Amino acid sequence: MIVKTPEQKKAIKQGMLSNVMRQFDNAADIIGLNDNIRKILEVTNNELVVHFPVRMDNGEVEIFTGYRVQHNNSLGPYKGGLRYHPTVDIDAARALAMWMTWKTSLAGLPYGGAKGGIQLDPTKYSNEELQRITRRFTYALGDNIGPELDIPAPDVNTNPQTMAWILDTYMSTKSPAERSTNLHVVTGKPIGAGGSQGRDRATGYGVFLNIKFWAENKKIDLKDKRFIVQGFGNVGYWAAYFLEKEGASMVAVQDAYGSIVNEDGISVEDLLAYTQANKGSVTGFASAEKLDNADFFGLDCDICIPAALGNVITAANAPKIKAYLIAEGANGPTDVEAEEILLKKGVTILPDILCNSGGVIGSYFEWLQNRNGEIWQLEEVLEKLEKKLKESFTKVIETSAKRKVDMRTAAFIIAIERLEETYVQRGIFP
């Protein structure tokens, strides 16, 4: 497994917050954002840190620290994932919550941005321990989350089962008459617990669609294009799955345990089956060779999909990148210095707040279905998802051309202008 020192972890977290602020400042300067509105958007609305005890399988009690940061709710309830990872802390949650605000605004959703999680390595705990940790965290959050206030979703190392535990715990704190009206307190739930068809693949499918839209815009055929994926979890798998169906070839994969490569292509389904049988790790896959982690981003390919954690593409490895398209499946995978290098090289970056927004759009559809007592079929969900993402992509491409800026700056401009309009129209209380 790739292990980072405490100093490296701290640098990553600080870097993410610095990145999102620099991205915001850049776009805000270009549009001449009102200074008073700028002051509001530069800070978070609420920051919650909870410490809570949980009894382990051996009978000992362990204290955990959980976070929930609510950045802005001028457009609607806070929305954002909960992640279980050693790098989770208040700075990481702030950065990710801000990105969620821009993401939901860009997508035209009636949501604000939030993020949070628990600082832990989930591989060190049993399933029963994770259930108790999740339920105790939910209880500690209390009324700081809610179906019309703040709606969590899965993120790194959390999944539909995690959401089902949160849902059950939250509903149990309500009176019997109120319980069924709180089904939309979380999204990304299992189908049987009120989840939506298609939510499982929404983020990865959205990454694929953005690549497809870009290729169509550039009149490029995806058939036989070579792509590499960092992170073979939910997002990386589904993005690879749909790209492979389009005729593209996955030639390398990197995860927390190591990297593998096969110039002739790696079967997405075969690798999935292997990881499911080998504790989620891609290392040791028979139909590929081991690759040094430092060489991953420098591989010869057309498309690079970072779909793991933030700040993985840096000034150190950006010069080695040969891909001409980077599709950000993760949040904040490319730091500002790296982006400058890549743009000068002529590399196109499909920014995270556009490229991976399929997840929050899918969550919105689930939230609507729960709210209205409806059940949509998979085809309907995917059709609506494609339509919504195409609208966002088209706006970004048009703004990029009109303003003569890169796609990330264009995406931020659209997101910030929507928020600015809201404050101008509503005013500031009192």
PDB file of N, CA, C and O in Angstrom, residues 182-247:
ATOM      1  N   ASN A 182     -38.746  11.395   6.078  1.00  0.00           N
ATOM      2  CA  ASN A 182     -37.316  11.712   6.162  1.00  0.00           C
ATOM      3  C   ASN A 182     -36.445  10.797   5.306  1.00  0.00           C
ATOM      4  O   ASN A 182     -35.239  10.747   5.479  1.00  0.00           O
ATOM      5  N   LEU A 183     -37.083  10.106   4.360  1.00  0.00           N
ATOM      6  CA  LEU A 183     -36.359   9.146   3.522  1.00  0.00           C
ATOM      7  C   LEU A 183     -35.245   9.808   2.713  1.00  0.00           C
ATOM      8  O   LEU A 183     -34.241   9.183   2.393  1.00  0.00           O
ATOM      9  N   HIS A 184     -35.407  11.090   2.399  1.00  0.00           N
ATOM     10  CA  HIS A 184     -34.418  11.793   1.571  1.00  0.00           C
ATOM     11  C   HIS A 184     -33.377  12.546   2.395  1.00  0.00           C
ATOM     12  O   HIS A 184     -32.774  13.496   1.915  1.00  0.00           O
ATOM     13  N   VAL A 185     -33.128  12.083   3.628  1.00  0.00           N
ATOM     14  CA  VAL A 185     -32.072  12.701   4.456  1.00  0.00           C
ATOM     15  C   VAL A 185     -30.681  12.377   3.906  1.00  0.00           C
ATOM     16  O   VAL A 185     -29.728  13.120   4.106  1.00  0.00           O
ATOM     17  N   VAL A 186     -30.552  11.240   3.216  1.00  0.00           N
ATOM     18  CA  VAL A 186     -29.305  10.892   2.526  1.00  0.00           C
ATOM     19  C   VAL A 186     -29.654  10.393   1.126  1.00  0.00           C
ATOM     20  O   VAL A 186     -30.764   9.919   0.884  1.00  0.00           O
ATOM     21  N   THR A 187     -28.685  10.482   0.220  1.00  0.00           N
ATOM     22  CA  THR A 187     -28.846   9.902  -1.112  1.00  0.00           C
ATOM     23  C   THR A 187     -27.720   8.895  -1.334  1.00  0.00           C
ATOM     24  O   THR A 187     -26.787   8.815  -0.546  1.00  0.00           O
ATOM     25  N   GLY A 188     -27.834   8.141  -2.416  1.00  0.00           N
ATOM     26  CA  GLY A 188     -26.858   7.068  -2.645  1.00  0.00           C
ATOM     27  C   GLY A 188     -27.187   5.838  -1.832  1.00  0.00           C
ATOM     28  O   GLY A 188     -26.308   5.031  -1.509  1.00  0.00           O
ATOM     29  N   LYS A 189     -28.485   5.686  -1.480  1.00  0.00           N
ATOM     30  CA  LYS A 189     -28.931   4.557  -0.665  1.00  0.00           C
ATOM     31  C   LYS A 189     -29.089   3.304  -1.525  1.00  0.00           C
ATOM     32  O   LYS A 189     -29.210   3.391  -2.743  1.00  0.00           O
ATOM     33  N   PRO A 190     -29.133   2.116  -0.893  1.00  0.00           N
ATOM     34  CA  PRO A 190     -29.465   0.902  -1.648  1.00  0.00           C
ATOM     35  C   PRO A 190     -30.890   1.037  -2.198  1.00  0.00           C
ATOM     36  O   PRO A 190     -31.722   1.739  -1.600  1.00  0.00           O
ATOM     37  N   ILE A 191     -31.175   0.355  -3.311  1.00  0.00           N
ATOM     38  CA  ILE A 191     -32.505   0.441  -3.930  1.00  0.00           C
ATOM     39  C   ILE A 191     -33.605   0.095  -2.931  1.00  0.00           C
ATOM     40  O   ILE A 191     -34.617   0.787  -2.839  1.00  0.00           O
ATOM     41  N   GLY A 192     -33.385  -0.959  -2.145  1.00  0.00           N
ATOM     42  CA  GLY A 192     -34.403  -1.400  -1.193  1.00  0.00           C
ATOM     43  C   GLY A 192     -34.653  -0.438  -0.054  1.00  0.00           C
ATOM     44  O   GLY A 192     -35.672  -0.532   0.640  1.00  0.00           O
ATOM     45  N   ALA A 193     -33.745   0.501   0.151  1.00  0.00           N
ATOM     46  CA  ALA A 193     -33.891   1.486   1.241  1.00  0.00           C
ATOM     47  C   ALA A 193     -34.257   2.862   0.690  1.00  0.00           C
ATOM     48  O   ALA A 193     -34.032   3.875   1.336  1.00  0.00           O
ATOM     49  N   GLY A 194     -34.816   2.886  -0.538  1.00  0.00           N
ATOM     50  CA  GLY A 194     -35.244   4.160  -1.105  1.00  0.00           C
ATOM     51  C   GLY A 194     -34.260   4.766  -2.088  1.00  0.00           C
ATOM     52  O   GLY A 194     -34.394   5.935  -2.475  1.00  0.00           O
ATOM     53  N   GLY A 195     -33.261   3.987  -2.490  1.00  0.00           N
ATOM     54  CA  GLY A 195     -32.280   4.494  -3.450  1.00  0.00           C
ATOM     55  C   GLY A 195     -32.849   4.561  -4.857  1.00  0.00           C
ATOM     56  O   GLY A 195     -33.930   4.053  -5.132  1.00  0.00           O
ATOM     57  N   SER A 196     -32.097   5.188  -5.749  1.00  0.00           N
ATOM     58  CA  SER A 196     -32.537   5.375  -7.128  1.00  0.00           C
ATOM     59  C   SER A 196     -31.785   4.455  -8.079  1.00  0.00           C
ATOM     60  O   SER A 196     -30.588   4.229  -7.925  1.00  0.00           O
ATOM     61  N   GLN A 197     -32.500   3.971  -9.074  1.00  0.00           N
ATOM     62  CA  GLN A 197     -31.840   3.259 -10.173  1.00  0.00           C
ATOM     63  C   GLN A 197     -30.796   4.194 -10.786  1.00  0.00           C
ATOM     64  O   GLN A 197     -31.052   5.374 -10.976  1.00  0.00           O
ATOM     65  N   GLY A 198     -29.608   3.671 -11.074  1.00  0.00           N
ATOM     66  CA  GLY A 198     -28.604   4.465 -11.766  1.00  0.00           C
ATOM     67  C   GLY A 198     -27.707   5.315 -10.895  1.00  0.00           C
ATOM     68  O   GLY A 198     -26.693   5.823 -11.364  1.00  0.00           O
ATOM     69  N   ARG A 199     -28.054   5.478  -9.612  1.00  0.00           N
ATOM     70  CA  ARG A 199     -27.217   6.320  -8.747  1.00  0.00           C
ATOM     71  C   ARG A 199     -25.840   5.703  -8.557  1.00  0.00           C
ATOM     72  O   ARG A 199     -24.834   6.420  -8.432  1.00  0.00           O
ATOM     73  N   ASP A 200     -25.765   4.365  -8.592  1.00  0.00           N
ATOM     74  CA  ASP A 200     -24.486   3.682  -8.392  1.00  0.00           C
ATOM     75  C   ASP A 200     -23.463   4.063  -9.459  1.00  0.00           C
ATOM     76  O   ASP A 200     -22.263   4.184  -9.181  1.00  0.00           O
ATOM     77  N   ARG A 201     -23.923   4.288 -10.684  1.00  0.00           N
ATOM     78  CA  ARG A 201     -22.993   4.571 -11.790  1.00  0.00           C
ATOM     79  C   ARG A 201     -22.995   6.040 -12.211  1.00  0.00           C
ATOM     80  O   ARG A 201     -22.279   6.405 -13.147  1.00  0.00           O
ATOM     81  N   ALA A 202     -23.779   6.874 -11.533  1.00  0.00           N
ATOM     82  CA  ALA A 202     -23.994   8.250 -11.992  1.00  0.00           C
ATOM     83  C   ALA A 202     -22.698   9.048 -12.121  1.00  0.00           C
ATOM     84  O   ALA A 202     -22.492   9.749 -13.121  1.00  0.00           O
ATOM     85  N   THR A 203     -21.803   8.963 -11.137  1.00  0.00           N
ATOM     86  CA  THR A 203     -20.565   9.749 -11.200  1.00  0.00           C
ATOM     87  C   THR A 203     -19.664   9.264 -12.336  1.00  0.00           C
ATOM     88  O   THR A 203     -19.201  10.063 -13.158  1.00  0.00           O
ATOM     89  N   GLY A 204     -19.411   7.964 -12.392  1.00  0.00           N
ATOM     90  CA  GLY A 204     -18.559   7.414 -13.437  1.00  0.00           C
ATOM     91  C   GLY A 204     -19.159   7.582 -14.825  1.00  0.00           C
ATOM     92  O   GLY A 204     -18.444   7.876 -15.797  1.00  0.00           O
ATOM     93  N   TYR A 205     -20.474   7.417 -14.931  1.00  0.00           N
ATOM     94  CA  TYR A 205     -21.153   7.616 -16.205  1.00  0.00           C
ATOM     95  C   TYR A 205     -21.024   9.077 -16.641  1.00  0.00           C
ATOM     96  O   TYR A 205     -20.818   9.372 -17.827  1.00  0.00           O
ATOM     97  N   GLY A 206     -21.103   9.987 -15.665  1.00  0.00           N
ATOM     98  CA  GLY A 206     -20.936  11.408 -15.958  1.00  0.00           C
ATOM     99  C   GLY A 206     -19.538  11.735 -16.454  1.00  0.00           C
ATOM    100  O   GLY A 206     -19.361  12.552 -17.363  1.00  0.00           O
ATOM    101  N   VAL A 207     -18.523  11.094 -15.859  1.00  0.00           N
ATOM    102  CA  VAL A 207     -17.138  11.282 -16.317  1.00  0.00           C
ATOM    103  C   VAL A 207     -17.035  10.829 -17.781  1.00  0.00           C
ATOM    104  O   VAL A 207     -16.482  11.538 -18.632  1.00  0.00           O
ATOM    105  N   PHE A 208     -17.595   9.649 -18.068  1.00  0.00           N
ATOM    106  CA  PHE A 208     -17.588   9.140 -19.439  1.00  0.00           C
ATOM    107  C   PHE A 208     -18.304  10.091 -20.391  1.00  0.00           C
ATOM    108  O   PHE A 208     -17.808  10.391 -21.488  1.00  0.00           O
ATOM    109  N   LEU A 209     -19.491  10.571 -19.992  1.00  0.00           N
ATOM    110  CA  LEU A 209     -20.261  11.452 -20.871  1.00  0.00           C
ATOM    111  C   LEU A 209     -19.500  12.732 -21.195  1.00  0.00           C
ATOM    112  O   LEU A 209     -19.520  13.204 -22.336  1.00  0.00           O
ATOM    113  N   ASN A 210     -18.825  13.290 -20.195  1.00  0.00           N
ATOM    114  CA  ASN A 210     -18.056  14.511 -20.439  1.00  0.00           C
ATOM    115  C   ASN A 210     -16.921  14.260 -21.429  1.00  0.00           C
ATOM    116  O   ASN A 210     -16.628  15.102 -22.286  1.00  0.00           O
ATOM    117  N   ILE A 211     -16.282  13.090 -21.307  1.00  0.00           N
ATOM    118  CA  ILE A 211     -15.243  12.718 -22.279  1.00  0.00           C
ATOM    119  C   ILE A 211     -15.863  12.578 -23.669  1.00  0.00           C
ATOM    120  O   ILE A 211     -15.322  13.067 -24.668  1.00  0.00           O
ATOM    121  N   LYS A 212     -17.027  11.947 -23.723  1.00  0.00           N
ATOM    122  CA  LYS A 212     -17.724  11.733 -24.994  1.00  0.00           C
ATOM    123  C   LYS A 212     -18.134  13.071 -25.622  1.00  0.00           C
ATOM    124  O   LYS A 212     -17.946  13.291 -26.826  1.00  0.00           O
ATOM    125  N   PHE A 213     -18.703  13.975 -24.807  1.00  0.00           N
ATOM    126  CA  PHE A 213     -19.105  15.295 -25.320  1.00  0.00           C
ATOM    127  C   PHE A 213     -17.901  16.045 -25.876  1.00  0.00           C
ATOM    128  O   PHE A 213     -17.972  16.682 -26.929  1.00  0.00           O
ATOM    129  N   TRP A 214     -16.790  15.979 -25.135  1.00  0.00           N
ATOM    130  CA  TRP A 214     -15.570  16.673 -25.561  1.00  0.00           C
ATOM    131  C   TRP A 214     -15.065  16.091 -26.888  1.00  0.00           C
ATOM    132  O   TRP A 214     -14.694  16.826 -27.803  1.00  0.00           O
ATOM    133  N   ALA A 215     -15.066  14.757 -26.978  1.00  0.00           N
ATOM    134  CA  ALA A 215     -14.602  14.094 -28.196  1.00  0.00           C
ATOM    135  C   ALA A 215     -15.487  14.463 -29.385  1.00  0.00           C
ATOM    136  O   ALA A 215     -14.988  14.737 -30.488  1.00  0.00           O
ATOM    137  N   GLU A 216     -16.804  14.502 -29.163  1.00  0.00           N
ATOM    138  CA  GLU A 216     -17.733  14.883 -30.234  1.00  0.00           C
ATOM    139  C   GLU A 216     -17.486  16.328 -30.663  1.00  0.00           C
ATOM    140  O   GLU A 216     -17.505  16.654 -31.848  1.00  0.00           O
ATOM    141  N   ASN A 217     -17.239  17.196 -29.674  1.00  0.00           N
ATOM    142  CA  ASN A 217     -16.972  18.609 -29.954  1.00  0.00           C
ATOM    143  C   ASN A 217     -15.709  18.792 -30.788  1.00  0.00           C
ATOM    144  O   ASN A 217     -15.629  19.669 -31.640  1.00  0.00           O
ATOM    145  N   LYS A 218     -14.718  17.913 -30.528  1.00  0.00           N
ATOM    146  CA  LYS A 218     -13.441  17.985 -31.243  1.00  0.00           C
ATOM    147  C   LYS A 218     -13.402  17.057 -32.468  1.00  0.00           C
ATOM    148  O   LYS A 218     -12.374  16.965 -33.136  1.00  0.00           O
ATOM    149  N   LYS A 219     -14.568  16.383 -32.710  1.00  0.00           N
ATOM    150  CA  LYS A 219     -14.660  15.413 -33.823  1.00  0.00           C
ATOM    151  C   LYS A 219     -13.585  14.323 -33.717  1.00  0.00           C
ATOM    152  O   LYS A 219     -12.909  13.971 -34.680  1.00  0.00           O
ATOM    153  N   ILE A 220     -13.426  13.810 -32.493  1.00  0.00           N
ATOM    154  CA  ILE A 220     -12.474  12.728 -32.216  1.00  0.00           C
ATOM    155  C   ILE A 220     -13.256  11.444 -31.947  1.00  0.00           C
ATOM    156  O   ILE A 220     -14.246  11.451 -31.211  1.00  0.00           O
ATOM    157  N   ASP A 221     -12.831  10.345 -32.539  1.00  0.00           N
ATOM    158  CA  ASP A 221     -13.459   9.042 -32.321  1.00  0.00           C
ATOM    159  C   ASP A 221     -12.783   8.369 -31.118  1.00  0.00           C
ATOM    160  O   ASP A 221     -11.569   8.241 -31.074  1.00  0.00           O
ATOM    161  N   LEU A 222     -13.581   7.948 -30.148  1.00  0.00           N
ATOM    162  CA  LEU A 222     -13.021   7.322 -28.945  1.00  0.00           C
ATOM    163  C   LEU A 222     -12.552   5.880 -29.179  1.00  0.00           C
ATOM    164  O   LEU A 222     -11.836   5.327 -28.349  1.00  0.00           O
ATOM    165  N   LYS A 223     -12.955   5.299 -30.306  1.00  0.00           N
ATOM    166  CA  LYS A 223     -12.562   3.920 -30.594  1.00  0.00           C
ATOM    167  C   LYS A 223     -11.031   3.809 -30.653  1.00  0.00           C
ATOM    168  O   LYS A 223     -10.364   4.623 -31.284  1.00  0.00           O
ATOM    169  N   ASP A 224     -10.507   2.824 -29.952  1.00  0.00           N
ATOM    170  CA  ASP A 224      -9.068   2.526 -29.898  1.00  0.00           C
ATOM    171  C   ASP A 224      -8.234   3.564 -29.137  1.00  0.00           C
ATOM    172  O   ASP A 224      -6.996   3.455 -29.104  1.00  0.00           O
ATOM    173  N   LYS A 225      -8.886   4.552 -28.518  1.00  0.00           N
ATOM    174  CA  LYS A 225      -8.133   5.509 -27.692  1.00  0.00           C
ATOM    175  C   LYS A 225      -7.686   4.794 -26.415  1.00  0.00           C
ATOM    176  O   LYS A 225      -8.391   3.954 -25.864  1.00  0.00           O
ATOM    177  N   ARG A 226      -6.508   5.142 -25.942  1.00  0.00           N
ATOM    178  CA  ARG A 226      -5.923   4.499 -24.766  1.00  0.00           C
ATOM    179  C   ARG A 226      -6.133   5.384 -23.541  1.00  0.00           C
ATOM    180  O   ARG A 226      -5.841   6.582 -23.585  1.00  0.00           O
ATOM    181  N   PHE A 227      -6.616   4.772 -22.455  1.00  0.00           N
ATOM    182  CA  PHE A 227      -6.826   5.572 -21.243  1.00  0.00           C
ATOM    183  C   PHE A 227      -6.255   4.874 -20.016  1.00  0.00           C
ATOM    184  O   PHE A 227      -6.122   3.643 -19.988  1.00  0.00           O
ATOM    185  N   ILE A 228      -5.880   5.693 -19.029  1.00  0.00           N
ATOM    186  CA  ILE A 228      -5.394   5.178 -17.746  1.00  0.00           C
ATOM    187  C   ILE A 228      -6.298   5.713 -16.631  1.00  0.00           C
ATOM    188  O   ILE A 228      -6.867   6.799 -16.750  1.00  0.00           O
ATOM    189  N   VAL A 229      -6.444   4.915 -15.578  1.00  0.00           N
ATOM    190  CA  VAL A 229      -7.355   5.266 -14.487  1.00  0.00           C
ATOM    191  C   VAL A 229      -6.629   5.182 -13.152  1.00  0.00           C
ATOM    192  O   VAL A 229      -6.037   4.149 -12.823  1.00  0.00           O
ATOM    193  N   GLN A 230      -6.680   6.261 -12.386  1.00  0.00           N
ATOM    194  CA  GLN A 230      -6.160   6.207 -11.020  1.00  0.00           C
ATOM    195  C   GLN A 230      -7.349   6.094 -10.072  1.00  0.00           C
ATOM    196  O   GLN A 230      -8.209   6.978 -10.021  1.00  0.00           O
ATOM    197  N   GLY A 231      -7.404   4.978  -9.354  1.00  0.00           N
ATOM    198  CA  GLY A 231      -8.545   4.717  -8.484  1.00  0.00           C
ATOM    199  C   GLY A 231      -9.541   3.828  -9.212  1.00  0.00           C
ATOM    200  O   GLY A 231     -10.161   4.264 -10.184  1.00  0.00           O
ATOM    201  N   PHE A 232      -9.664   2.576  -8.774  1.00  0.00           N
ATOM    202  CA  PHE A 232     -10.587   1.655  -9.446  1.00  0.00           C
ATOM    203  C   PHE A 232     -11.761   1.337  -8.527  1.00  0.00           C
ATOM    204  O   PHE A 232     -12.209   0.205  -8.405  1.00  0.00           O
ATOM    205  N   GLY A 233     -12.250   2.382  -7.855  1.00  0.00           N
ATOM    206  CA  GLY A 233     -13.451   2.242  -7.039  1.00  0.00           C
ATOM    207  C   GLY A 233     -14.676   2.447  -7.916  1.00  0.00           C
ATOM    208  O   GLY A 233     -14.648   2.225  -9.126  1.00  0.00           O
ATOM    209  N   ASN A 234     -15.744   2.924  -7.313  1.00  0.00           N
ATOM    210  CA  ASN A 234     -17.008   3.107  -8.026  1.00  0.00           C
ATOM    211  C   ASN A 234     -16.860   4.014  -9.252  1.00  0.00           C
ATOM    212  O   ASN A 234     -17.293   3.676 -10.353  1.00  0.00           O
ATOM    213  N   VAL A 235     -16.221   5.170  -9.079  1.00  0.00           N
ATOM    214  CA  VAL A 235     -16.113   6.153 -10.165  1.00  0.00           C
ATOM    215  C   VAL A 235     -15.199   5.641 -11.279  1.00  0.00           C
ATOM    216  O   VAL A 235     -15.562   5.654 -12.460  1.00  0.00           O
ATOM    217  N   GLY A 236     -14.002   5.180 -10.897  1.00  0.00           N
ATOM    218  CA  GLY A 236     -13.046   4.697 -11.884  1.00  0.00           C
ATOM    219  C   GLY A 236     -13.578   3.514 -12.672  1.00  0.00           C
ATOM    220  O   GLY A 236     -13.405   3.440 -13.903  1.00  0.00           O
ATOM    221  N   TYR A 237     -14.240   2.586 -11.969  1.00  0.00           N
ATOM    222  CA  TYR A 237     -14.778   1.405 -12.653  1.00  0.00           C
ATOM    223  C   TYR A 237     -15.823   1.785 -13.694  1.00  0.00           C
ATOM    224  O   TYR A 237     -15.750   1.350 -14.852  1.00  0.00           O
ATOM    225  N   TRP A 238     -16.829   2.575 -13.307  1.00  0.00           N
ATOM    226  CA  TRP A 238     -17.917   2.884 -14.231  1.00  0.00           C
ATOM    227  C   TRP A 238     -17.440   3.745 -15.408  1.00  0.00           C
ATOM    228  O   TRP A 238     -17.879   3.544 -16.546  1.00  0.00           O
ATOM    229  N   ALA A 239     -16.529   4.679 -15.159  1.00  0.00           N
ATOM    230  CA  ALA A 239     -15.977   5.483 -16.262  1.00  0.00           C
ATOM    231  C   ALA A 239     -15.269   4.566 -17.257  1.00  0.00           C
ATOM    232  O   ALA A 239     -15.457   4.676 -18.482  1.00  0.00           O
ATOM    233  N   ALA A 240     -14.467   3.617 -16.726  1.00  0.00           N
ATOM    234  CA  ALA A 240     -13.747   2.668 -17.577  1.00  0.00           C
ATOM    235  C   ALA A 240     -14.716   1.741 -18.309  1.00  0.00           C
ATOM    236  O   ALA A 240     -14.535   1.431 -19.494  1.00  0.00           O
ATOM    237  N   TYR A 241     -15.745   1.294 -17.620  1.00  0.00           N
ATOM    238  CA  TYR A 241     -16.747   0.391 -18.194  1.00  0.00           C
ATOM    239  C   TYR A 241     -17.387   0.996 -19.448  1.00  0.00           C
ATOM    240  O   TYR A 241     -17.466   0.352 -20.497  1.00  0.00           O
ATOM    241  N   PHE A 242     -17.830   2.255 -19.337  1.00  0.00           N
ATOM    242  CA  PHE A 242     -18.506   2.895 -20.474  1.00  0.00           C
ATOM    243  C   PHE A 242     -17.523   3.271 -21.585  1.00  0.00           C
ATOM    244  O   PHE A 242     -17.872   3.209 -22.768  1.00  0.00           O
ATOM    245  N   LEU A 243     -16.304   3.644 -21.222  1.00  0.00           N
ATOM    246  CA  LEU A 243     -15.294   3.947 -22.238  1.00  0.00           C
ATOM    247  C   LEU A 243     -14.937   2.685 -23.038  1.00  0.00           C
ATOM    248  O   LEU A 243     -14.783   2.733 -24.259  1.00  0.00           O
ATOM    249  N   GLU A 244     -14.812   1.575 -22.329  1.00  0.00           N
ATOM    250  CA  GLU A 244     -14.502   0.313 -23.003  1.00  0.00           C
ATOM    251  C   GLU A 244     -15.622  -0.073 -23.972  1.00  0.00           C
ATOM    252  O   GLU A 244     -15.366  -0.543 -25.091  1.00  0.00           O
ATOM    253  N   LYS A 245     -16.871   0.157 -23.562  1.00  0.00           N
ATOM    254  CA  LYS A 245     -18.006  -0.139 -24.437  1.00  0.00           C
ATOM    255  C   LYS A 245     -17.970   0.727 -25.695  1.00  0.00           C
ATOM    256  O   LYS A 245     -18.491   0.351 -26.743  1.00  0.00           O
ATOM    257  N   GLU A 246     -17.347   1.900 -25.568  1.00  0.00           N
ATOM    258  CA  GLU A 246     -17.226   2.826 -26.703  1.00  0.00           C
ATOM    259  C   GLU A 246     -16.067   2.435 -27.620  1.00  0.00           C
ATOM    260  O   GLU A 246     -15.858   3.045 -28.664  1.00  0.00           O
ATOM    261  N   GLY A 247     -15.285   1.419 -27.214  1.00  0.00           N
ATOM    262  CA  GLY A 247     -14.189   0.933 -28.040  1.00  0.00           C
ATOM    263  C   GLY A 247     -12.817   1.403 -27.597  1.00  0.00           C
ATOM    264  O   GLY A 247     -11.807   1.086 -28.232  1.00  0.00           O
TER     265      GLY A 247
END
